[in-house]
């Protein structure tokens, strides 16, 4: 009967709208993940910028150290090539002091190198994780969009079927006004009308 069909269509439409609400919630959750990913991408960019700045400064210190080390080695070699009587202790002390200072600089540079290496490794892991998250979210977005589109299509079809059924029921109700002893369950059609109103407000009547 038209009453039974209208009731079943109304229930089916309500179920679809529940699905639509659920998928909207999942899309909202997905967008939160995207925002979080954007934040982490910005953080990664800051880490890379910081690393590159430190690496450049480190390389400048290495170049300065290398230049000073070469100069000290050349001075020591030249000093050692002199006859013993020409090697004064003051010069020897100065050259030795510079040699030990450079050894200390080398230790600092080694520590800085290890720190930069660790930072580079951390950045590489972060980059790998970001790339995986980007891929995962892209797949998730495609799946959610597909589901949302499917539900929207089915809701559009449900609206058309429910409206056709409800329009026919309204015609019958008008006819039945001539027969006081015959009636249709108004609650069924009221529920259908309310469902149609909600769907219309969501744009399914267009």
PDB file of C-alpha atoms in Angstrom:
ATOM      1  CA  UNK A   1       0.000   0.000   0.000  1.00  0.00           C
ATOM      2  CA  UNK A   2       1.009   3.638  -0.371  1.00  0.00           C
ATOM      3  CA  UNK A   3       1.114   4.005   3.405  1.00  0.00           C
ATOM      4  CA  UNK A   4       3.499   1.074   3.804  1.00  0.00           C
ATOM      5  CA  UNK A   5       5.678   2.240   0.918  1.00  0.00           C
ATOM      6  CA  UNK A   6       5.847   5.761   2.327  1.00  0.00           C
ATOM      7  CA  UNK A   7       6.810   4.442   5.751  1.00  0.00           C
ATOM      8  CA  UNK A   8       9.558   2.225   4.352  1.00  0.00           C
ATOM      9  CA  UNK A   9      10.937   5.019   2.185  1.00  0.00           C
ATOM     10  CA  UNK A  10      10.927   7.395   5.150  1.00  0.00           C
ATOM     11  CA  UNK A  11      12.901   4.899   7.264  1.00  0.00           C
ATOM     12  CA  UNK A  12      15.346   4.271   4.431  1.00  0.00           C
ATOM     13  CA  UNK A  13      15.834   8.005   3.984  1.00  0.00           C
ATOM     14  CA  UNK A  14      16.402   8.505   7.706  1.00  0.00           C
ATOM     15  CA  UNK A  15      19.027   5.767   7.616  1.00  0.00           C
ATOM     16  CA  UNK A  16      20.771   7.458   4.696  1.00  0.00           C
ATOM     17  CA  UNK A  17      20.744  10.792   6.496  1.00  0.00           C
ATOM     18  CA  UNK A  18      22.336   9.090   9.500  1.00  0.00           C
ATOM     19  CA  UNK A  19      25.020   7.728   7.174  1.00  0.00           C
ATOM     20  CA  UNK A  20      25.481  11.205   5.742  1.00  0.00           C
ATOM     21  CA  UNK A  21      25.877  12.678   9.223  1.00  0.00           C
ATOM     22  CA  UNK A  22      28.402   9.986  10.127  1.00  0.00           C
ATOM     23  CA  UNK A  23      30.477  10.582   6.996  1.00  0.00           C
ATOM     24  CA  UNK A  24      30.359  14.343   7.648  1.00  0.00           C
ATOM     25  CA  UNK A  25      31.817  13.635  11.080  1.00  0.00           C
ATOM     26  CA  UNK A  26      34.580  11.540   9.544  1.00  0.00           C
ATOM     27  CA  UNK A  27      35.342  14.310   7.049  1.00  0.00           C
ATOM     28  CA  UNK A  28      35.562  16.805   9.921  1.00  0.00           C
ATOM     29  CA  UNK A  29      37.977  14.471  11.729  1.00  0.00           C
ATOM     30  CA  UNK A  30      39.965  14.133   8.498  1.00  0.00           C
ATOM     31  CA  UNK A  31      40.217  17.923   8.199  1.00  0.00           C
ATOM     32  CA  UNK A  32      41.584  18.086  11.747  1.00  0.00           C
ATOM     33  CA  UNK A  33      44.256  15.592  10.700  1.00  0.00           C
ATOM     34  CA  UNK A  34      45.064  17.735   7.654  1.00  0.00           C
ATOM     35  CA  UNK A  35      45.443  20.829   9.846  1.00  0.00           C
ATOM     36  CA  UNK A  36      47.691  18.860  12.195  1.00  0.00           C
ATOM     37  CA  UNK A  37      49.731  17.649   9.234  1.00  0.00           C
ATOM     38  CA  UNK A  38      50.112  21.220   7.961  1.00  0.00           C
ATOM     39  CA  UNK A  39      51.363  22.231  11.399  1.00  0.00           C
ATOM     40  CA  UNK A  40      53.915  19.411  11.388  1.00  0.00           C
ATOM     41  CA  UNK A  41      54.999  20.314   7.848  1.00  0.00           C
ATOM     42  CA  UNK A  42      55.646  23.860   9.017  1.00  0.00           C
ATOM     43  CA  UNK A  43      57.599  22.503  11.977  1.00  0.00           C
ATOM     44  CA  UNK A  44      59.663  20.321   9.636  1.00  0.00           C
ATOM     45  CA  UNK A  45      60.358  23.340   7.444  1.00  0.00           C
ATOM     46  CA  UNK A  46      61.583  25.258  10.494  1.00  0.00           C
ATOM     47  CA  UNK A  47      63.837  22.344  11.490  1.00  0.00           C
ATOM     48  CA  UNK A  48      65.326  22.157   7.985  1.00  0.00           C
ATOM     49  CA  UNK A  49      65.907  25.917   7.913  1.00  0.00           C
ATOM     50  CA  UNK A  50      67.589  25.746  11.323  1.00  0.00           C
ATOM     51  CA  UNK A  51      69.700  22.765  10.238  1.00  0.00           C
ATOM     52  CA  UNK A  52      70.839  24.478   7.032  1.00  0.00           C
ATOM     53  CA  UNK A  53      71.748  27.624   8.959  1.00  0.00           C
ATOM     54  CA  UNK A  54      73.763  25.633  11.497  1.00  0.00           C
ATOM     55  CA  UNK A  55      75.402  23.594   8.741  1.00  0.00           C
ATOM     56  CA  UNK A  56      76.484  26.741   6.920  1.00  0.00           C
ATOM     57  CA  UNK A  57      77.928  28.225  10.116  1.00  0.00           C
ATOM     58  CA  UNK A  58      79.633  24.912  10.887  1.00  0.00           C
ATOM     59  CA  UNK A  59      81.205  24.767   7.438  1.00  0.00           C
ATOM     60  CA  UNK A  60      82.525  28.304   7.869  1.00  0.00           C
ATOM     61  CA  UNK A  61      84.111  27.310  11.184  1.00  0.00           C
ATOM     62  CA  UNK A  62      85.595  24.199   9.580  1.00  0.00           C
ATOM     63  CA  UNK A  63      87.072  26.307   6.780  1.00  0.00           C
ATOM     64  CA  UNK A  64      88.528  28.759   9.304  1.00  0.00           C
ATOM     65  CA  UNK A  65      89.902  25.883  11.407  1.00  0.00           C
ATOM     66  CA  UNK A  66      91.451  24.220   8.348  1.00  0.00           C
ATOM     67  CA  UNK A  67      93.103  27.457   7.272  1.00  0.00           C
ATOM     68  CA  UNK A  68      94.472  28.084  10.772  1.00  0.00           C
ATOM     69  CA  UNK A  69      95.621  24.464  11.111  1.00  0.00           C
ATOM     70  CA  UNK A  70      97.483  24.594   7.805  1.00  0.00           C
ATOM     71  CA  UNK A  71      99.140  27.853   8.810  1.00  0.00           C
ATOM     72  CA  UNK A  72     100.162  26.433  12.193  1.00  0.00           C
ATOM     73  CA  UNK A  73     101.516  23.238  10.617  1.00  0.00           C
ATOM     74  CA  UNK A  74     103.532  25.312   8.109  1.00  0.00           C
ATOM     75  CA  UNK A  75     104.890  27.537  10.888  1.00  0.00           C
ATOM     76  CA  UNK A  76     105.850  24.513  12.997  1.00  0.00           C
ATOM     77  CA  UNK A  77     107.534  22.852  10.010  1.00  0.00           C
ATOM     78  CA  UNK A  78     109.421  26.032   9.254  1.00  0.00           C
ATOM     79  CA  UNK A  79     110.395  26.442  12.913  1.00  0.00           C
ATOM     80  CA  UNK A  80     111.600  22.853  13.129  1.00  0.00           C
ATOM     81  CA  UNK A  81     113.696  23.318   9.977  1.00  0.00           C
ATOM     82  CA  UNK A  82     115.743  26.016  11.676  1.00  0.00           C
ATOM     83  CA  UNK A  83     119.049  25.179  13.347  1.00  0.00           C
ATOM     84  CA  UNK A  84     118.609  24.437  17.030  1.00  0.00           C
ATOM     85  CA  UNK A  85     120.317  27.645  18.079  1.00  0.00           C
ATOM     86  CA  UNK A  86     117.754  29.694  16.096  1.00  0.00           C
ATOM     87  CA  UNK A  87     114.698  28.077  17.700  1.00  0.00           C
ATOM     88  CA  UNK A  88     113.755  30.358  20.558  1.00  0.00           C
ATOM     89  CA  UNK A  89     111.543  29.071  23.341  1.00  0.00           C
ATOM     90  CA  UNK A  90     109.035  31.913  23.103  1.00  0.00           C
ATOM     91  CA  UNK A  91     108.226  31.052  19.487  1.00  0.00           C
ATOM     92  CA  UNK A  92     108.036  27.351  20.359  1.00  0.00           C
ATOM     93  CA  UNK A  93     105.591  28.118  23.187  1.00  0.00           C
ATOM     94  CA  UNK A  94     103.452  30.277  20.886  1.00  0.00           C
ATOM     95  CA  UNK A  95     103.318  27.612  18.199  1.00  0.00           C
ATOM     96  CA  UNK A  96     102.533  24.885  20.736  1.00  0.00           C
ATOM     97  CA  UNK A  97      99.807  26.992  22.352  1.00  0.00           C
ATOM     98  CA  UNK A  98      98.185  27.525  18.950  1.00  0.00           C
ATOM     99  CA  UNK A  99      98.478  23.802  18.227  1.00  0.00           C
ATOM    100  CA  UNK A 100      96.663  22.913  21.460  1.00  0.00           C
ATOM    101  CA  UNK A 101      94.052  25.636  20.871  1.00  0.00           C
ATOM    102  CA  UNK A 102      93.352  24.180  17.431  1.00  0.00           C
ATOM    103  CA  UNK A 103      93.073  20.698  18.945  1.00  0.00           C
ATOM    104  CA  UNK A 104      90.417  22.074  21.293  1.00  0.00           C
ATOM    105  CA  UNK A 105      88.607  23.694  18.340  1.00  0.00           C
ATOM    106  CA  UNK A 106      88.727  20.339  16.540  1.00  0.00           C
ATOM    107  CA  UNK A 107      87.037  18.673  19.532  1.00  0.00           C
ATOM    108  CA  UNK A 108      84.288  21.304  19.483  1.00  0.00           C
ATOM    109  CA  UNK A 109      83.842  20.875  15.734  1.00  0.00           C
ATOM    110  CA  UNK A 110      83.577  17.107  16.139  1.00  0.00           C
ATOM    111  CA  UNK A 111      80.867  17.532  18.775  1.00  0.00           C
ATOM    112  CA  UNK A 112      79.040  19.981  16.507  1.00  0.00           C
ATOM    113  CA  UNK A 113      79.309  17.501  13.636  1.00  0.00           C
ATOM    114  CA  UNK A 114      77.733  14.725  15.719  1.00  0.00           C
ATOM    115  CA  UNK A 115      74.943  17.087  16.778  1.00  0.00           C
ATOM    116  CA  UNK A 116      74.279  18.092  13.171  1.00  0.00           C
ATOM    117  CA  UNK A 117      74.320  14.465  12.083  1.00  0.00           C
ATOM    118  CA  UNK A 118      71.722  13.601  14.734  1.00  0.00           C
ATOM    119  CA  UNK A 119      69.572  16.567  13.704  1.00  0.00           C
ATOM    120  CA  UNK A 120      69.816  15.501  10.071  1.00  0.00           C
ATOM    121  CA  UNK A 121      68.785  11.954  10.965  1.00  0.00           C
ATOM    122  CA  UNK A 122      65.816  13.203  12.992  1.00  0.00           C
ATOM    123  CA  UNK A 123      64.748  15.441  10.106  1.00  0.00           C
ATOM    124  CA  UNK A 124      65.009  12.523   7.682  1.00  0.00           C
ATOM    125  CA  UNK A 125      62.761  10.374   9.907  1.00  0.00           C
ATOM    126  CA  UNK A 126      60.303  13.252  10.247  1.00  0.00           C
ATOM    127  CA  UNK A 127      60.275  13.735   6.473  1.00  0.00           C
ATOM    128  CA  UNK A 128      59.602  10.032   5.910  1.00  0.00           C
ATOM    129  CA  UNK A 129      56.745  10.095   8.424  1.00  0.00           C
ATOM    130  CA  UNK A 130      55.267  13.203   6.818  1.00  0.00           C
ATOM    131  CA  UNK A 131      55.398  11.643   3.376  1.00  0.00           C
ATOM    132  CA  UNK A 132      53.606   8.550   4.680  1.00  0.00           C
ATOM    133  CA  UNK A 133      50.991  10.682   6.437  1.00  0.00           C
ATOM    134  CA  UNK A 134      50.428  12.724   3.275  1.00  0.00           C
ATOM    135  CA  UNK A 135      49.882   9.509   1.326  1.00  0.00           C
ATOM    136  CA  UNK A 136      47.571   8.048   3.989  1.00  0.00           C
ATOM    137  CA  UNK A 137      45.479  11.222   4.170  1.00  0.00           C
ATOM    138  CA  UNK A 138      45.237  11.375   0.384  1.00  0.00           C
ATOM    139  CA  UNK A 139      43.835   7.830   0.315  1.00  0.00           C
ATOM    140  CA  UNK A 140      41.503   8.649   3.202  1.00  0.00           C
ATOM    141  CA  UNK A 141      40.262  11.803   1.477  1.00  0.00           C
ATOM    142  CA  UNK A 142      39.559   9.911  -1.743  1.00  0.00           C
ATOM    143  CA  UNK A 143      37.640   7.217   0.167  1.00  0.00           C
ATOM    144  CA  UNK A 144      35.615   9.744   2.181  1.00  0.00           C
ATOM    145  CA  UNK A 145      34.774  11.795  -0.896  1.00  0.00           C
ATOM    146  CA  UNK A 146      33.656   8.651  -2.711  1.00  0.00           C
ATOM    147  CA  UNK A 147      31.460   7.614   0.206  1.00  0.00           C
ATOM    148  CA  UNK A 148      29.995  11.117   0.564  1.00  0.00           C
ATOM    149  CA  UNK A 149      29.220  11.298  -3.149  1.00  0.00           C
ATOM    150  CA  UNK A 150      27.537   7.880  -3.056  1.00  0.00           C
ATOM    151  CA  UNK A 151      25.388   8.840  -0.076  1.00  0.00           C
ATOM    152  CA  UNK A 152      24.445  12.153  -1.704  1.00  0.00           C
ATOM    153  CA  UNK A 153      23.382  10.347  -4.884  1.00  0.00           C
ATOM    154  CA  UNK A 154      21.300   7.845  -2.904  1.00  0.00           C
ATOM    155  CA  UNK A 155      19.748  10.636  -0.832  1.00  0.00           C
ATOM    156  CA  UNK A 156      18.787  12.471  -4.008  1.00  0.00           C
ATOM    157  CA  UNK A 157      17.113   9.351  -5.353  1.00  0.00           C
ATOM    158  CA  UNK A 158      15.438   8.707  -1.991  1.00  0.00           C
ATOM    159  CA  UNK A 159      14.077  12.262  -1.983  1.00  0.00           C
ATOM    160  CA  UNK A 160      12.578  11.853  -5.444  1.00  0.00           C
ATOM    161  CA  UNK A 161      10.993   8.508  -4.573  1.00  0.00           C
ATOM    162  CA  UNK A 162       9.660   9.713  -1.230  1.00  0.00           C
ATOM    163  CA  UNK A 163       8.267  12.886  -2.780  1.00  0.00           C
ATOM    164  CA  UNK A 164       6.538  10.952  -5.544  1.00  0.00           C
ATOM    165  CA  UNK A 165       5.032   8.586  -2.997  1.00  0.00           C
ATOM    166  CA  UNK A 166       4.012  11.419  -0.692  1.00  0.00           C
ATOM    167  CA  UNK A 167       2.469  13.402  -3.555  1.00  0.00           C
ATOM    168  CA  UNK A 168       0.447  10.348  -4.546  1.00  0.00           C
ATOM    169  CA  UNK A 169      -0.618   9.838  -0.921  1.00  0.00           C
ATOM    170  CA  UNK A 170      -1.752  13.450  -0.699  1.00  0.00           C
ATOM    171  CA  UNK A 171      -3.865  12.945  -3.812  1.00  0.00           C
ATOM    172  CA  UNK A 172      -5.431   9.864  -2.230  1.00  0.00           C
ATOM    173  CA  UNK A 173      -6.085  11.739   0.982  1.00  0.00           C
ATOM    174  CA  UNK A 174      -7.935  14.410  -0.948  1.00  0.00           C
ATOM    175  CA  UNK A 175     -10.028  11.775  -2.668  1.00  0.00           C
ATOM    176  CA  UNK A 176     -10.726   9.977   0.616  1.00  0.00           C
ATOM    177  CA  UNK A 177     -12.159  13.137   2.127  1.00  0.00           C
ATOM    178  CA  UNK A 178     -15.251  12.146   0.201  1.00  0.00           C
ATOM    179  CA  UNK A 179     -15.424   8.892   2.173  1.00  0.00           C
ATOM    180  CA  UNK A 180     -15.465   9.627   5.914  1.00  0.00           C
ATOM    181  CA  UNK A 181     -15.251   5.954   6.829  1.00  0.00           C
ATOM    182  CA  UNK A 182     -11.880   5.507   5.042  1.00  0.00           C
ATOM    183  CA  UNK A 183      -8.644   7.150   6.195  1.00  0.00           C
ATOM    184  CA  UNK A 184      -4.864   6.917   5.934  1.00  0.00           C
ATOM    185  CA  UNK A 185      -2.467   6.976   8.866  1.00  0.00           C
ATOM    186  CA  UNK A 186      -1.578  10.676   9.072  1.00  0.00           C
ATOM    187  CA  UNK A 187       1.506  10.073  11.274  1.00  0.00           C
ATOM    188  CA  UNK A 188       3.181   8.119   8.462  1.00  0.00           C
ATOM    189  CA  UNK A 189       2.711  10.931   5.988  1.00  0.00           C
ATOM    190  CA  UNK A 190       3.541  13.611   8.532  1.00  0.00           C
ATOM    191  CA  UNK A 191       6.883  11.877   9.108  1.00  0.00           C
ATOM    192  CA  UNK A 192       7.445  11.708   5.354  1.00  0.00           C
ATOM    193  CA  UNK A 193       6.608  15.382   4.958  1.00  0.00           C
ATOM    194  CA  UNK A 194       9.060  16.289   7.715  1.00  0.00           C
ATOM    195  CA  UNK A 195      11.755  14.188   6.085  1.00  0.00           C
ATOM    196  CA  UNK A 196      11.089  15.872   2.731  1.00  0.00           C
ATOM    197  CA  UNK A 197      11.286  19.272   4.399  1.00  0.00           C
ATOM    198  CA  UNK A 198      14.673  18.439   5.923  1.00  0.00           C
ATOM    199  CA  UNK A 199      16.002  17.101   2.620  1.00  0.00           C
ATOM    200  CA  UNK A 200      14.728  20.166   0.799  1.00  0.00           C
ATOM    201  CA  UNK A 201      16.565  22.431   3.238  1.00  0.00           C
ATOM    202  CA  UNK A 202      19.734  20.482   2.460  1.00  0.00           C
ATOM    203  CA  UNK A 203      19.314  21.157  -1.262  1.00  0.00           C
ATOM    204  CA  UNK A 204      18.009  17.784  -2.458  1.00  0.00           C
ATOM    205  CA  UNK A 205      14.976  19.381  -4.091  1.00  0.00           C
ATOM    206  CA  UNK A 206      17.182  20.965  -6.725  1.00  0.00           C
TER     207      UNK A 206
END
